[in-house]
mmCIF file of C-alpha atoms in Angstrom:
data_model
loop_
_atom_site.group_PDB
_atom_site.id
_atom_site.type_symbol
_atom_site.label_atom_id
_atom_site.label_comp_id
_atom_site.label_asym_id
_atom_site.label_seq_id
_atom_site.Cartn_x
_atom_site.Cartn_y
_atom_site.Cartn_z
ATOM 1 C CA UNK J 1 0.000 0.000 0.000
ATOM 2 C CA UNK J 2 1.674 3.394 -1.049
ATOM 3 C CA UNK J 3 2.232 6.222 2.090
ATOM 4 C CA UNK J 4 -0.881 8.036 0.250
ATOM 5 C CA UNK J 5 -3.660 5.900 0.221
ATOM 6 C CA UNK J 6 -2.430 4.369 3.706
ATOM 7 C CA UNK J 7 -3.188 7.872 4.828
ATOM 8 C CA UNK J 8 -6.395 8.325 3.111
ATOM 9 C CA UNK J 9 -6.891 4.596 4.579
ATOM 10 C CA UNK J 10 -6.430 5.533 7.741
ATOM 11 C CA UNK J 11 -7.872 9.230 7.534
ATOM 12 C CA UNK J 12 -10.956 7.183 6.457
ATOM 13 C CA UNK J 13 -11.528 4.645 9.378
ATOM 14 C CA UNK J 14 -10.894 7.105 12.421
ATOM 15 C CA UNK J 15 -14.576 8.026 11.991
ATOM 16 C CA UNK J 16 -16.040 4.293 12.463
ATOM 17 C CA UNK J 17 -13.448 3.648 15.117
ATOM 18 C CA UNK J 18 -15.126 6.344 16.390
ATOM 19 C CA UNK J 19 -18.994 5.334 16.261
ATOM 20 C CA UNK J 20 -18.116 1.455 17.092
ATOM 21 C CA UNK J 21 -15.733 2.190 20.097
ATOM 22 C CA UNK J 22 -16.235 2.014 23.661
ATOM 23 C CA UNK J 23 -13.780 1.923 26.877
ATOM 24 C CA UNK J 24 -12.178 -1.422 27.014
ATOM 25 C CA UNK J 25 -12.283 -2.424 30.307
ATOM 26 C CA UNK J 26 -9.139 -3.202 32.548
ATOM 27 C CA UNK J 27 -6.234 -5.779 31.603
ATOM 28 C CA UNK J 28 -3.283 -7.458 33.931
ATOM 29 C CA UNK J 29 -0.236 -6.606 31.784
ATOM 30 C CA UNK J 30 2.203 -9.873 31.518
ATOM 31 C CA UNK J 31 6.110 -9.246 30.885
ATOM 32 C CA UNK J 32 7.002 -7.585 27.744
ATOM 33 C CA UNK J 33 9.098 -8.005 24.880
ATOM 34 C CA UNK J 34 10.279 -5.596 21.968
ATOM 35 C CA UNK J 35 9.829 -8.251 19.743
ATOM 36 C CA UNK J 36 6.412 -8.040 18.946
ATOM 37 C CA UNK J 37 5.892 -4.490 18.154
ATOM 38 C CA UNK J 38 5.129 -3.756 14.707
ATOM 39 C CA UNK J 39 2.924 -3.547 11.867
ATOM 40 C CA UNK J 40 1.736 -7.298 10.546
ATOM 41 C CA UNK J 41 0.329 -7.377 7.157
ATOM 42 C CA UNK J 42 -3.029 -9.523 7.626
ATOM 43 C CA UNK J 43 -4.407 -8.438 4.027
ATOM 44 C CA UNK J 44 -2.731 -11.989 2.461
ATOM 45 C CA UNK J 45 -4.347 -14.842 3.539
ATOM 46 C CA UNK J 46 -7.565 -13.755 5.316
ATOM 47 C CA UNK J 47 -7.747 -12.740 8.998
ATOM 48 C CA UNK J 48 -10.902 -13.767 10.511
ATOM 49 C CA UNK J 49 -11.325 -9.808 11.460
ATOM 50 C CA UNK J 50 -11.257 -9.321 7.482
ATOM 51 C CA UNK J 51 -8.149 -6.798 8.377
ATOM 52 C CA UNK J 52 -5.179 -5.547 5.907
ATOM 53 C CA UNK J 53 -2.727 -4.355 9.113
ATOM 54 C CA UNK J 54 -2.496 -5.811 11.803
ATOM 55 C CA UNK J 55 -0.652 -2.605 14.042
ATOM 56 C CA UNK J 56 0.603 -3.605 17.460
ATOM 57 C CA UNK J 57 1.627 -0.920 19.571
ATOM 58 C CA UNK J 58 3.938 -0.405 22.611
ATOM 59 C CA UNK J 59 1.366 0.774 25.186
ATOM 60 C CA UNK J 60 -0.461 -2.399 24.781
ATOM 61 C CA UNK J 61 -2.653 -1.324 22.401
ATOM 62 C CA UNK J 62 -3.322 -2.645 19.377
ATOM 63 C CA UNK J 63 -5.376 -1.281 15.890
ATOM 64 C CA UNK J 64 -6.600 -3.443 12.646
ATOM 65 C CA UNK J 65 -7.167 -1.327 9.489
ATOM 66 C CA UNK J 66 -9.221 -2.653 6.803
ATOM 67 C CA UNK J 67 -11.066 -1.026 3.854
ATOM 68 C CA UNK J 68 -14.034 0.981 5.562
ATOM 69 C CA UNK J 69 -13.155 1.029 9.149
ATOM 70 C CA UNK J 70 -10.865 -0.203 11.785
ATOM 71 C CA UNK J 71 -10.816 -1.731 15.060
ATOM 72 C CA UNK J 72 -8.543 -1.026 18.420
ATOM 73 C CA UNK J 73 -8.373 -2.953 21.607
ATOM 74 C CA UNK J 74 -5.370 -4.017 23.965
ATOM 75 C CA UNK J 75 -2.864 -6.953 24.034
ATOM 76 C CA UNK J 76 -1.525 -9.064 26.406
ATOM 77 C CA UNK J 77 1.272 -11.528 26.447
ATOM 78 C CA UNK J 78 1.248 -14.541 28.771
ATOM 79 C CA UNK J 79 4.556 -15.990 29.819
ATOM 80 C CA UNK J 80 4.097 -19.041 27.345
ATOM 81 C CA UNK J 81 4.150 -16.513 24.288
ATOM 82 C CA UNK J 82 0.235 -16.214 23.909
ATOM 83 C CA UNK J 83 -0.785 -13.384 22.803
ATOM 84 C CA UNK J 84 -4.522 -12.374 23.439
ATOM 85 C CA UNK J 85 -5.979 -9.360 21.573
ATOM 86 C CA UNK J 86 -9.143 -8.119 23.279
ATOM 87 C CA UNK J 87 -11.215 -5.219 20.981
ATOM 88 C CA UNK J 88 -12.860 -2.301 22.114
ATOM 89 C CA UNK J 89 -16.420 -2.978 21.986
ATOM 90 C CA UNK J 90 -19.616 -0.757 20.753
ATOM 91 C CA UNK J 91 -20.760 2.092 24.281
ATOM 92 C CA UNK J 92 -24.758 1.846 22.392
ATOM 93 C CA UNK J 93 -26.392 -0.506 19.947
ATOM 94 C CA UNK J 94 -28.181 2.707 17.499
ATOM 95 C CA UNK J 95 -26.106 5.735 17.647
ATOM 96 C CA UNK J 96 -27.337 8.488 15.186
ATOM 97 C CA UNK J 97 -26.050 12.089 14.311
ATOM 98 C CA UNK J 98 -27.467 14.715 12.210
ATOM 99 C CA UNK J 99 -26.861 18.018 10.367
ATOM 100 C CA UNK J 100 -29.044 20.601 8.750
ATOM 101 C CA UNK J 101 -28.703 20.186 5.180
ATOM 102 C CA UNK J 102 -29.468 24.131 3.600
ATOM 103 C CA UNK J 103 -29.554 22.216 -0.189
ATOM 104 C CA UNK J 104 -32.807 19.503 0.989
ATOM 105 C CA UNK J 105 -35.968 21.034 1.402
ATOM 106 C CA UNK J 106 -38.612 19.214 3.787
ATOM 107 C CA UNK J 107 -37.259 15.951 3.280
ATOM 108 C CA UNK J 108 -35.265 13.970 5.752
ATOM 109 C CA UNK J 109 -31.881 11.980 4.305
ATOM 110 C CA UNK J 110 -30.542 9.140 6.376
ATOM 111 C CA UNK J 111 -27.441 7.385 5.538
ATOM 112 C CA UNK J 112 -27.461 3.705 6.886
ATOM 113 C CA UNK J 113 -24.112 2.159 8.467
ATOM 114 C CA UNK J 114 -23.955 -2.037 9.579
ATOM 115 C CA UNK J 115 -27.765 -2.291 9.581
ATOM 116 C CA UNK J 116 -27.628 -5.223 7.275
ATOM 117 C CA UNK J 117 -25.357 -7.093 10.502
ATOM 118 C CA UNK J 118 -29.072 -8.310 12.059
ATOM 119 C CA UNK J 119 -32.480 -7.663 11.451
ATOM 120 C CA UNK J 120 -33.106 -3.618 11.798
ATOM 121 C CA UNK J 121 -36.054 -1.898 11.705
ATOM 122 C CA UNK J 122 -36.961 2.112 11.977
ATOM 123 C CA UNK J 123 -39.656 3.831 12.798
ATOM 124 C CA UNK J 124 -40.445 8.163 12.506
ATOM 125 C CA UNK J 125 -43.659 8.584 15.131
ATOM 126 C CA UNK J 126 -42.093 7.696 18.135
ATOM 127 C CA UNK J 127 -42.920 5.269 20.997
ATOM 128 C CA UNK J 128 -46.480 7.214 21.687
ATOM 129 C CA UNK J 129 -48.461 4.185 20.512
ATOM 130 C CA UNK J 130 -49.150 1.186 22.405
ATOM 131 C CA UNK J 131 -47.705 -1.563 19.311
ATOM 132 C CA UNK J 132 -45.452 0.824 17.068
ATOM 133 C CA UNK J 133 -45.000 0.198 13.336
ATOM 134 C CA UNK J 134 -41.417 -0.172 12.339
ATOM 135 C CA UNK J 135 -40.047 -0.908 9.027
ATOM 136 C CA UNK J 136 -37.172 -2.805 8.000
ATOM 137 C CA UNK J 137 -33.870 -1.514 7.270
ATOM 138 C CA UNK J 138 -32.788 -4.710 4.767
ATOM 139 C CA UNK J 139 -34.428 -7.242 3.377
ATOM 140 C CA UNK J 140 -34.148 -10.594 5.118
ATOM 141 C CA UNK J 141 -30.794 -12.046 4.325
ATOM 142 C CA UNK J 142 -29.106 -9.283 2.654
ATOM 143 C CA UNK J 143 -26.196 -9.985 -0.008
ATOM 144 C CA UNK J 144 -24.249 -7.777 -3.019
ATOM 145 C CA UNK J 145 -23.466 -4.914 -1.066
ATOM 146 C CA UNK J 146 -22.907 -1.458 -2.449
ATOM 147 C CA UNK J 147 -22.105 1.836 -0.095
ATOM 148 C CA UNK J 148 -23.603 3.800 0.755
ATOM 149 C CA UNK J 149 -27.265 3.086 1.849
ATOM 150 C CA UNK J 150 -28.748 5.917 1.689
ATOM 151 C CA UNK J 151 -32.915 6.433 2.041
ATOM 152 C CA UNK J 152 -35.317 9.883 1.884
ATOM 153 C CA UNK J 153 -38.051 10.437 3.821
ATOM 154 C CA UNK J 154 -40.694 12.975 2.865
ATOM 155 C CA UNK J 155 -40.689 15.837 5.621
ATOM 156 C CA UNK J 156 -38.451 16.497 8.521
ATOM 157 C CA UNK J 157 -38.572 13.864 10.674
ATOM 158 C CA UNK J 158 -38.933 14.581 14.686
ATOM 159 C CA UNK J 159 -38.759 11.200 16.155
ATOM 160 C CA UNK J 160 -36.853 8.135 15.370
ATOM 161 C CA UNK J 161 -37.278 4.558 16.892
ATOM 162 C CA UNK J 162 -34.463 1.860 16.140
ATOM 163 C CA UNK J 163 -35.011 -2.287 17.104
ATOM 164 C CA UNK J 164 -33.058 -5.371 15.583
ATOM 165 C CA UNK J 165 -35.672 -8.320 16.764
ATOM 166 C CA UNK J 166 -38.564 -8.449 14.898
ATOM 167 C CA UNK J 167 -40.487 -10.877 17.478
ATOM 168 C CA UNK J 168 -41.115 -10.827 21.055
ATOM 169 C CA UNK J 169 -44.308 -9.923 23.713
ATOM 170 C CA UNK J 170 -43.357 -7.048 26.111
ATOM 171 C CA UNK J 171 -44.061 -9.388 29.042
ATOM 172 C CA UNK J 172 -41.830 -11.600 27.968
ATOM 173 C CA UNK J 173 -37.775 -12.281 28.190
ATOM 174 C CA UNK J 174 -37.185 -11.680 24.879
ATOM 175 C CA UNK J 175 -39.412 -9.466 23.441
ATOM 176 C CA UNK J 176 -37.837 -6.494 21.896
ATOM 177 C CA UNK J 177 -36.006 -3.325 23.070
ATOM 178 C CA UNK J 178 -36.980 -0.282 21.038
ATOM 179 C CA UNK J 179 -34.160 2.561 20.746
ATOM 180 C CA UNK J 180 -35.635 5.906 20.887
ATOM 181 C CA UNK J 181 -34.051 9.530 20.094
ATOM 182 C CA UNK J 182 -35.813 12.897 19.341
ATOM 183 C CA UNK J 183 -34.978 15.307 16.864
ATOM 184 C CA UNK J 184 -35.057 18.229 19.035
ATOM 185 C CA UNK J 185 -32.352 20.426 16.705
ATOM 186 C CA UNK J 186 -34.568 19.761 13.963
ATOM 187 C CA UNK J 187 -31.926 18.047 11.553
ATOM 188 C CA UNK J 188 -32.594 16.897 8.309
ATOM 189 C CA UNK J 189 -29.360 14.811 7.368
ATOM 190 C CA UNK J 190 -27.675 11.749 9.379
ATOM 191 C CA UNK J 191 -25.686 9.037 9.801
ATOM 192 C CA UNK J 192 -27.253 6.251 12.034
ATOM 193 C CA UNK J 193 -24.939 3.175 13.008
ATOM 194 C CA UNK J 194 -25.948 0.275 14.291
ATOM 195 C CA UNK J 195 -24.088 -2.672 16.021
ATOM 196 C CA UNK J 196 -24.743 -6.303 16.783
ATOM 197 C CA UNK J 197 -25.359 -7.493 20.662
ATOM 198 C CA UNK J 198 -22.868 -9.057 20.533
ATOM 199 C CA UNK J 199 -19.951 -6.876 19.062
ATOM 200 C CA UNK J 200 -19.134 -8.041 15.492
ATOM 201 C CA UNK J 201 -15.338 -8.119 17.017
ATOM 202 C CA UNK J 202 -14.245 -10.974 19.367
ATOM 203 C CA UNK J 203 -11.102 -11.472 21.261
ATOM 204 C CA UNK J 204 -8.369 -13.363 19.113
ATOM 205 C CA UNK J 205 -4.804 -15.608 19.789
ATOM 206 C CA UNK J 206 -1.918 -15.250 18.525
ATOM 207 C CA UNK J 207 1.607 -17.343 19.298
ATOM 208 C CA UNK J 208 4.631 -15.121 18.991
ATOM 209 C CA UNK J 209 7.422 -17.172 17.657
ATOM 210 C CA UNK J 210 11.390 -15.717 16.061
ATOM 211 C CA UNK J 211 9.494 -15.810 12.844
ATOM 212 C CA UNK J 212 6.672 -13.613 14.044
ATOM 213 C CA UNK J 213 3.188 -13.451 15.073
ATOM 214 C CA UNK J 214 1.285 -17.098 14.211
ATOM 215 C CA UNK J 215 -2.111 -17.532 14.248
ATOM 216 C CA UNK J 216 -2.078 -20.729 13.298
ATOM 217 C CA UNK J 217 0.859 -23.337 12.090
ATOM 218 C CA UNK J 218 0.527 -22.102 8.272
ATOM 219 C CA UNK J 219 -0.212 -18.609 8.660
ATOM 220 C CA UNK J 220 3.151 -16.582 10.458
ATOM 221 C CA UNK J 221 3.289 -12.726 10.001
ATOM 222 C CA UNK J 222 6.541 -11.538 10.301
ATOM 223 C CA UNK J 223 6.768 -7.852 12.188
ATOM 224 C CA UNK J 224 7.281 -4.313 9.824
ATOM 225 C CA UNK J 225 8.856 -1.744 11.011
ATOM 226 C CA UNK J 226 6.231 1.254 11.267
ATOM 227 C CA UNK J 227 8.412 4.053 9.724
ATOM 228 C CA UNK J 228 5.541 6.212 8.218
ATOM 229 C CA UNK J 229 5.273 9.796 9.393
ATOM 230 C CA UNK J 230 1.486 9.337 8.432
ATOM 231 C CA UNK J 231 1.127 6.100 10.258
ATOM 232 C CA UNK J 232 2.661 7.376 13.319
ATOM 233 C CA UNK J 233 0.469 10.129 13.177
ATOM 234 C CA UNK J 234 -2.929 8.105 12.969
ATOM 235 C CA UNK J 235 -2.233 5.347 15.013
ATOM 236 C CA UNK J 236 -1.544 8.617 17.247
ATOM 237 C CA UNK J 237 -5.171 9.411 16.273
ATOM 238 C CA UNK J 238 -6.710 6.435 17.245
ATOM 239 C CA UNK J 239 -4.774 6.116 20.682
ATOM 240 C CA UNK J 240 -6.255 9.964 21.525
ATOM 241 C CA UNK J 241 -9.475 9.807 19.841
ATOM 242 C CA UNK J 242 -12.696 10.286 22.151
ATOM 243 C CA UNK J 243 -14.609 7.211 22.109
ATOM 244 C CA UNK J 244 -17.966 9.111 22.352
ATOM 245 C CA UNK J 245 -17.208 11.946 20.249
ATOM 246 C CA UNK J 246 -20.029 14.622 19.925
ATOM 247 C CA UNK J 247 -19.401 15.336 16.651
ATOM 248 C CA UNK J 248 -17.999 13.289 13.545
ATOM 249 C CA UNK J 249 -17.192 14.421 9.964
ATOM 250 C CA UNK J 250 -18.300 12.897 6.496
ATOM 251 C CA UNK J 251 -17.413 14.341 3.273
ATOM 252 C CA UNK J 252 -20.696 14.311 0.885
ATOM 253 C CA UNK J 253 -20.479 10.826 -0.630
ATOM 254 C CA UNK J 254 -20.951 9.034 3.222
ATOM 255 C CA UNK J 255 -17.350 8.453 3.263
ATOM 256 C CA UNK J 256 -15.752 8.867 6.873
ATOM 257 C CA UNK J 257 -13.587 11.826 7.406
ATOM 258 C CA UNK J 258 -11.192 13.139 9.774
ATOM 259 C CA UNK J 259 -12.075 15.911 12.495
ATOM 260 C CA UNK J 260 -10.799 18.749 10.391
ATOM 261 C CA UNK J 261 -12.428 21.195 12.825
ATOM 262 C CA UNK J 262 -8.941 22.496 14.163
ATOM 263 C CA UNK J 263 -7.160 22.301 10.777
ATOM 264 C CA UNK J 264 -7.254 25.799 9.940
ATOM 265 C CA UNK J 265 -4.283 25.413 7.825
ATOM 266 C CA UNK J 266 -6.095 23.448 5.091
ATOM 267 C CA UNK J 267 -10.014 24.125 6.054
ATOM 268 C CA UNK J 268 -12.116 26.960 6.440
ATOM 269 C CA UNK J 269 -15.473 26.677 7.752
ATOM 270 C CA UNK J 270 -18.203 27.870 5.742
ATOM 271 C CA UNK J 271 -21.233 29.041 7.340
ATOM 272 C CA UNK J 272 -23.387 28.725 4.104
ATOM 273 C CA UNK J 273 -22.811 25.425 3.136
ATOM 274 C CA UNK J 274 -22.664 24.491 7.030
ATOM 275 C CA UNK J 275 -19.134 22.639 6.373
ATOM 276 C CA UNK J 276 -14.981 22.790 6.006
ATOM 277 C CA UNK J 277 -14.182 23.315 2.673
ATOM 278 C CA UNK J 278 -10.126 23.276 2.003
ATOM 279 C CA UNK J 279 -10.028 26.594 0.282
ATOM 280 C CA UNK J 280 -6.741 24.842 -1.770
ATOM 281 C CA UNK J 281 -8.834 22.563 -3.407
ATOM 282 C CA UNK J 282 -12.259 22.703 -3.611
ATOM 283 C CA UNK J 283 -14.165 23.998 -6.595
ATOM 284 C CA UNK J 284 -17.352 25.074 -5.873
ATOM 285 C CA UNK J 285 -20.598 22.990 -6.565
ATOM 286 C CA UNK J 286 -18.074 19.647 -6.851
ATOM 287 C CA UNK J 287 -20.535 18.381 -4.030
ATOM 288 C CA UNK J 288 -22.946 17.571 -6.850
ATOM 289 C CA UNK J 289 -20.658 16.005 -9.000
ATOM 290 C CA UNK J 290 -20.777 12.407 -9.326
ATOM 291 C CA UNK J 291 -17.373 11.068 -10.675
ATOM 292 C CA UNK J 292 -14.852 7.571 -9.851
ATOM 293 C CA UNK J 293 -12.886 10.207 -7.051
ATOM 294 C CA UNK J 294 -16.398 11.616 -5.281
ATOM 295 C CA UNK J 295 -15.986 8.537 -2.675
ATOM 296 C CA UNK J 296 -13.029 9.555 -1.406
ATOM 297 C CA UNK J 297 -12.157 13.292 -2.287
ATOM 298 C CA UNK J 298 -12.006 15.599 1.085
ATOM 299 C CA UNK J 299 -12.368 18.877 0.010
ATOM 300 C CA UNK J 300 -15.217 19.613 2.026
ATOM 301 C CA UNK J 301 -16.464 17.396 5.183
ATOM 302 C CA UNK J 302 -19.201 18.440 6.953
ATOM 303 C CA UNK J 303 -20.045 17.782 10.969
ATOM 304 C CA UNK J 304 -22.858 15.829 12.369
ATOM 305 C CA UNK J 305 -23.593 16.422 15.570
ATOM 306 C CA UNK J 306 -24.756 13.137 18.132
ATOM 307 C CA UNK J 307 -28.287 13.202 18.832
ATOM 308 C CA UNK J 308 -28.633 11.983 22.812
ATOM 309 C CA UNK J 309 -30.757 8.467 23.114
ATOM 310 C CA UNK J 310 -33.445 8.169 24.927
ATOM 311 C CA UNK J 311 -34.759 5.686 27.792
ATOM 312 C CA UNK J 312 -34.808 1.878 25.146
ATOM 313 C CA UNK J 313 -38.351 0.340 26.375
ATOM 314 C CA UNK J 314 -38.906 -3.167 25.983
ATOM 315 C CA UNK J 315 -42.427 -3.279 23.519
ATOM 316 C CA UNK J 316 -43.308 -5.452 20.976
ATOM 317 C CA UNK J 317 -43.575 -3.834 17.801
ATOM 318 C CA UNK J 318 -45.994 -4.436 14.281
ATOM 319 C CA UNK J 319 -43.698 -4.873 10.940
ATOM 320 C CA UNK J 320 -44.759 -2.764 8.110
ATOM 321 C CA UNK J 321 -44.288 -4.491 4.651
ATOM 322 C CA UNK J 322 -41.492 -4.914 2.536
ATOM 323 C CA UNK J 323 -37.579 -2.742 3.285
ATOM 324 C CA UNK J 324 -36.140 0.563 3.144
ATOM 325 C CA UNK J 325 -33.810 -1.397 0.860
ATOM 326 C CA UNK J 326 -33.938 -4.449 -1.180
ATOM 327 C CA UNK J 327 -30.691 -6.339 -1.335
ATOM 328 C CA UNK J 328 -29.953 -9.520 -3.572
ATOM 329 C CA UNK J 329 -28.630 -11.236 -5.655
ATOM 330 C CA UNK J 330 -29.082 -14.834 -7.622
#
């Protein structure tokens, strides 16, 4: 990977780290050794976390960038050579931010992230009635994937309700927990994220041998050297981030963006278009354009502020017909 796109790679993912981390919780630090520090390619033969780097740092932290996110967690090495990598996992299960977008009139624009994981389901009255009608995200048993998901409602939307079970009786164990929030800023743009019970991300094992990391008898990584300026500085990124952040950046194709909020040496806020535009390189109205770059071209990011959940009540809920989104293939 060349030093440019593993900085637009990693410029890119510190926005899902972002929405899918939470505090890891305490770990008993065994001995250490230099010799596993490094960057491990995992890109050739298929980690199960469907990673390209494998970067493990020397405060016993660890991150895994891929194409479209990332993941961090800590490490620890037993005193047999073990070494168990333990992820951050998701603070909420919905988590949803929003903008006011001055070019969409009465219309409310919500782009989709991991809904397709489980069953989702959204609903725009509220929790006011006694059996609330939701609507699914995906169809059942999504495949052929294309980003971003990206649905219009007609008017601006006050209240949203988020579930992922489509079954359950209020009085019993499992019926379903509905996930609230109210539009109180009256937004009409957002990202909403969603992730599984049960963290998408488990722990992992690794054996470090002279040869490297091995995760299992044919596949050894041996350790790079991480000599990258750029890498330094977002694995810096990652180790400072907030891991509830109030705020997170997208440029105007859904792709995840850096907070450029303090770069004032390449982006200028403007109060028109409600975003940082790098005054360097932006041409105006390229917002609109649809070319091969849009995806991942930075020249003006706008912020979406977190909406705050409310109390998730456990209700069942009636299942309107068909999906926001059809997804298939033969």
């Amino acid at each position: 990977m060349s030093r440019n796109r593993m900085k637009s790679a990693l410029a890119g993912a510190i926005t899902v780290f972002l929405l899918q981390c939470g505090n890891a919780g305490p770990v008993a630090m065994a001995q250490d050794t230099g010799a596993i520090y490094g960057k491990y390619n995992r890109g050739v033969k298929g980690d199960p976390q469907g990673a390209s780097y494998l970067y493990v740092l020397k405060n016993h932290r660890y991150v895994i960038v891929f194409f479209g996110g990332a993941q961090t967690g800590i490490w620890e090495l037993s005193k047999n050579n073990l070494v168990t990598f333990t992820p951050r996992t998701p603070a909420a299960r919905f988590q949803l931010y929003g903008r006011h977008n001055p070019d969409q009139k009465d219309s409310t624009r919500i782009c989709f992230q991991r809904f397709s994981d489980e069953e989702t389901f959204i609903g725009t009255i509220g929790v006011e009635m006694a059996t609330p009608l939701l609507q699914r995200v995906f169809n059942p048993d999504p495949n052929c994937f294309s980003y971003p998901y990206v649905y219009c409602f007609p008017g601006v939307k006050k209240d949203f309700v988020f579930a992922d079970k489509p079954y359950g009786n209020g009085d019993m164990p499992e019926a379903s927990l509905l996930y609230p929030f109210q539009n109180l800023e009256g937004y009409n743009d957002f990202i909403a994220a969603y992730f599984t019970p049960h963290g998408e991300y488990r722990p992992f094992m690794a054996r470090l041998t002279p040869k490297g990391l091995a995760f299992s008898e044919e596949d050894i990584a041996p350790a790079g050297a991480i000599d990258a300026e750029e890498e330094r500085e977002f694995l810096d990124a990652f180790n400072n981030a907030n891991p509830d952040p109030d705020t997170v950046f997208f440029n105007p194709r859904y792709n995840e963006a850096p907070d450029v909020s303090g770069d004032t040496l390449n982006y200028t806020y403007n109060s028109k278009k409600q975003a940082y535009v790098s005054p360097m390189n932006y041409t105006e109205g390229e917002e609109y354009e649809k070319d091969a770059d849009d995806f991942n071209r930075m020249n003006i990011v706008y912020p979406f502020r977190r909406l705050k959940a409310g109390v998730s009540l456990k209700r069942e809920f009636t299942i309107a017909p068909g999906s926001l989104f059809q997804v298939s293939c033969r």
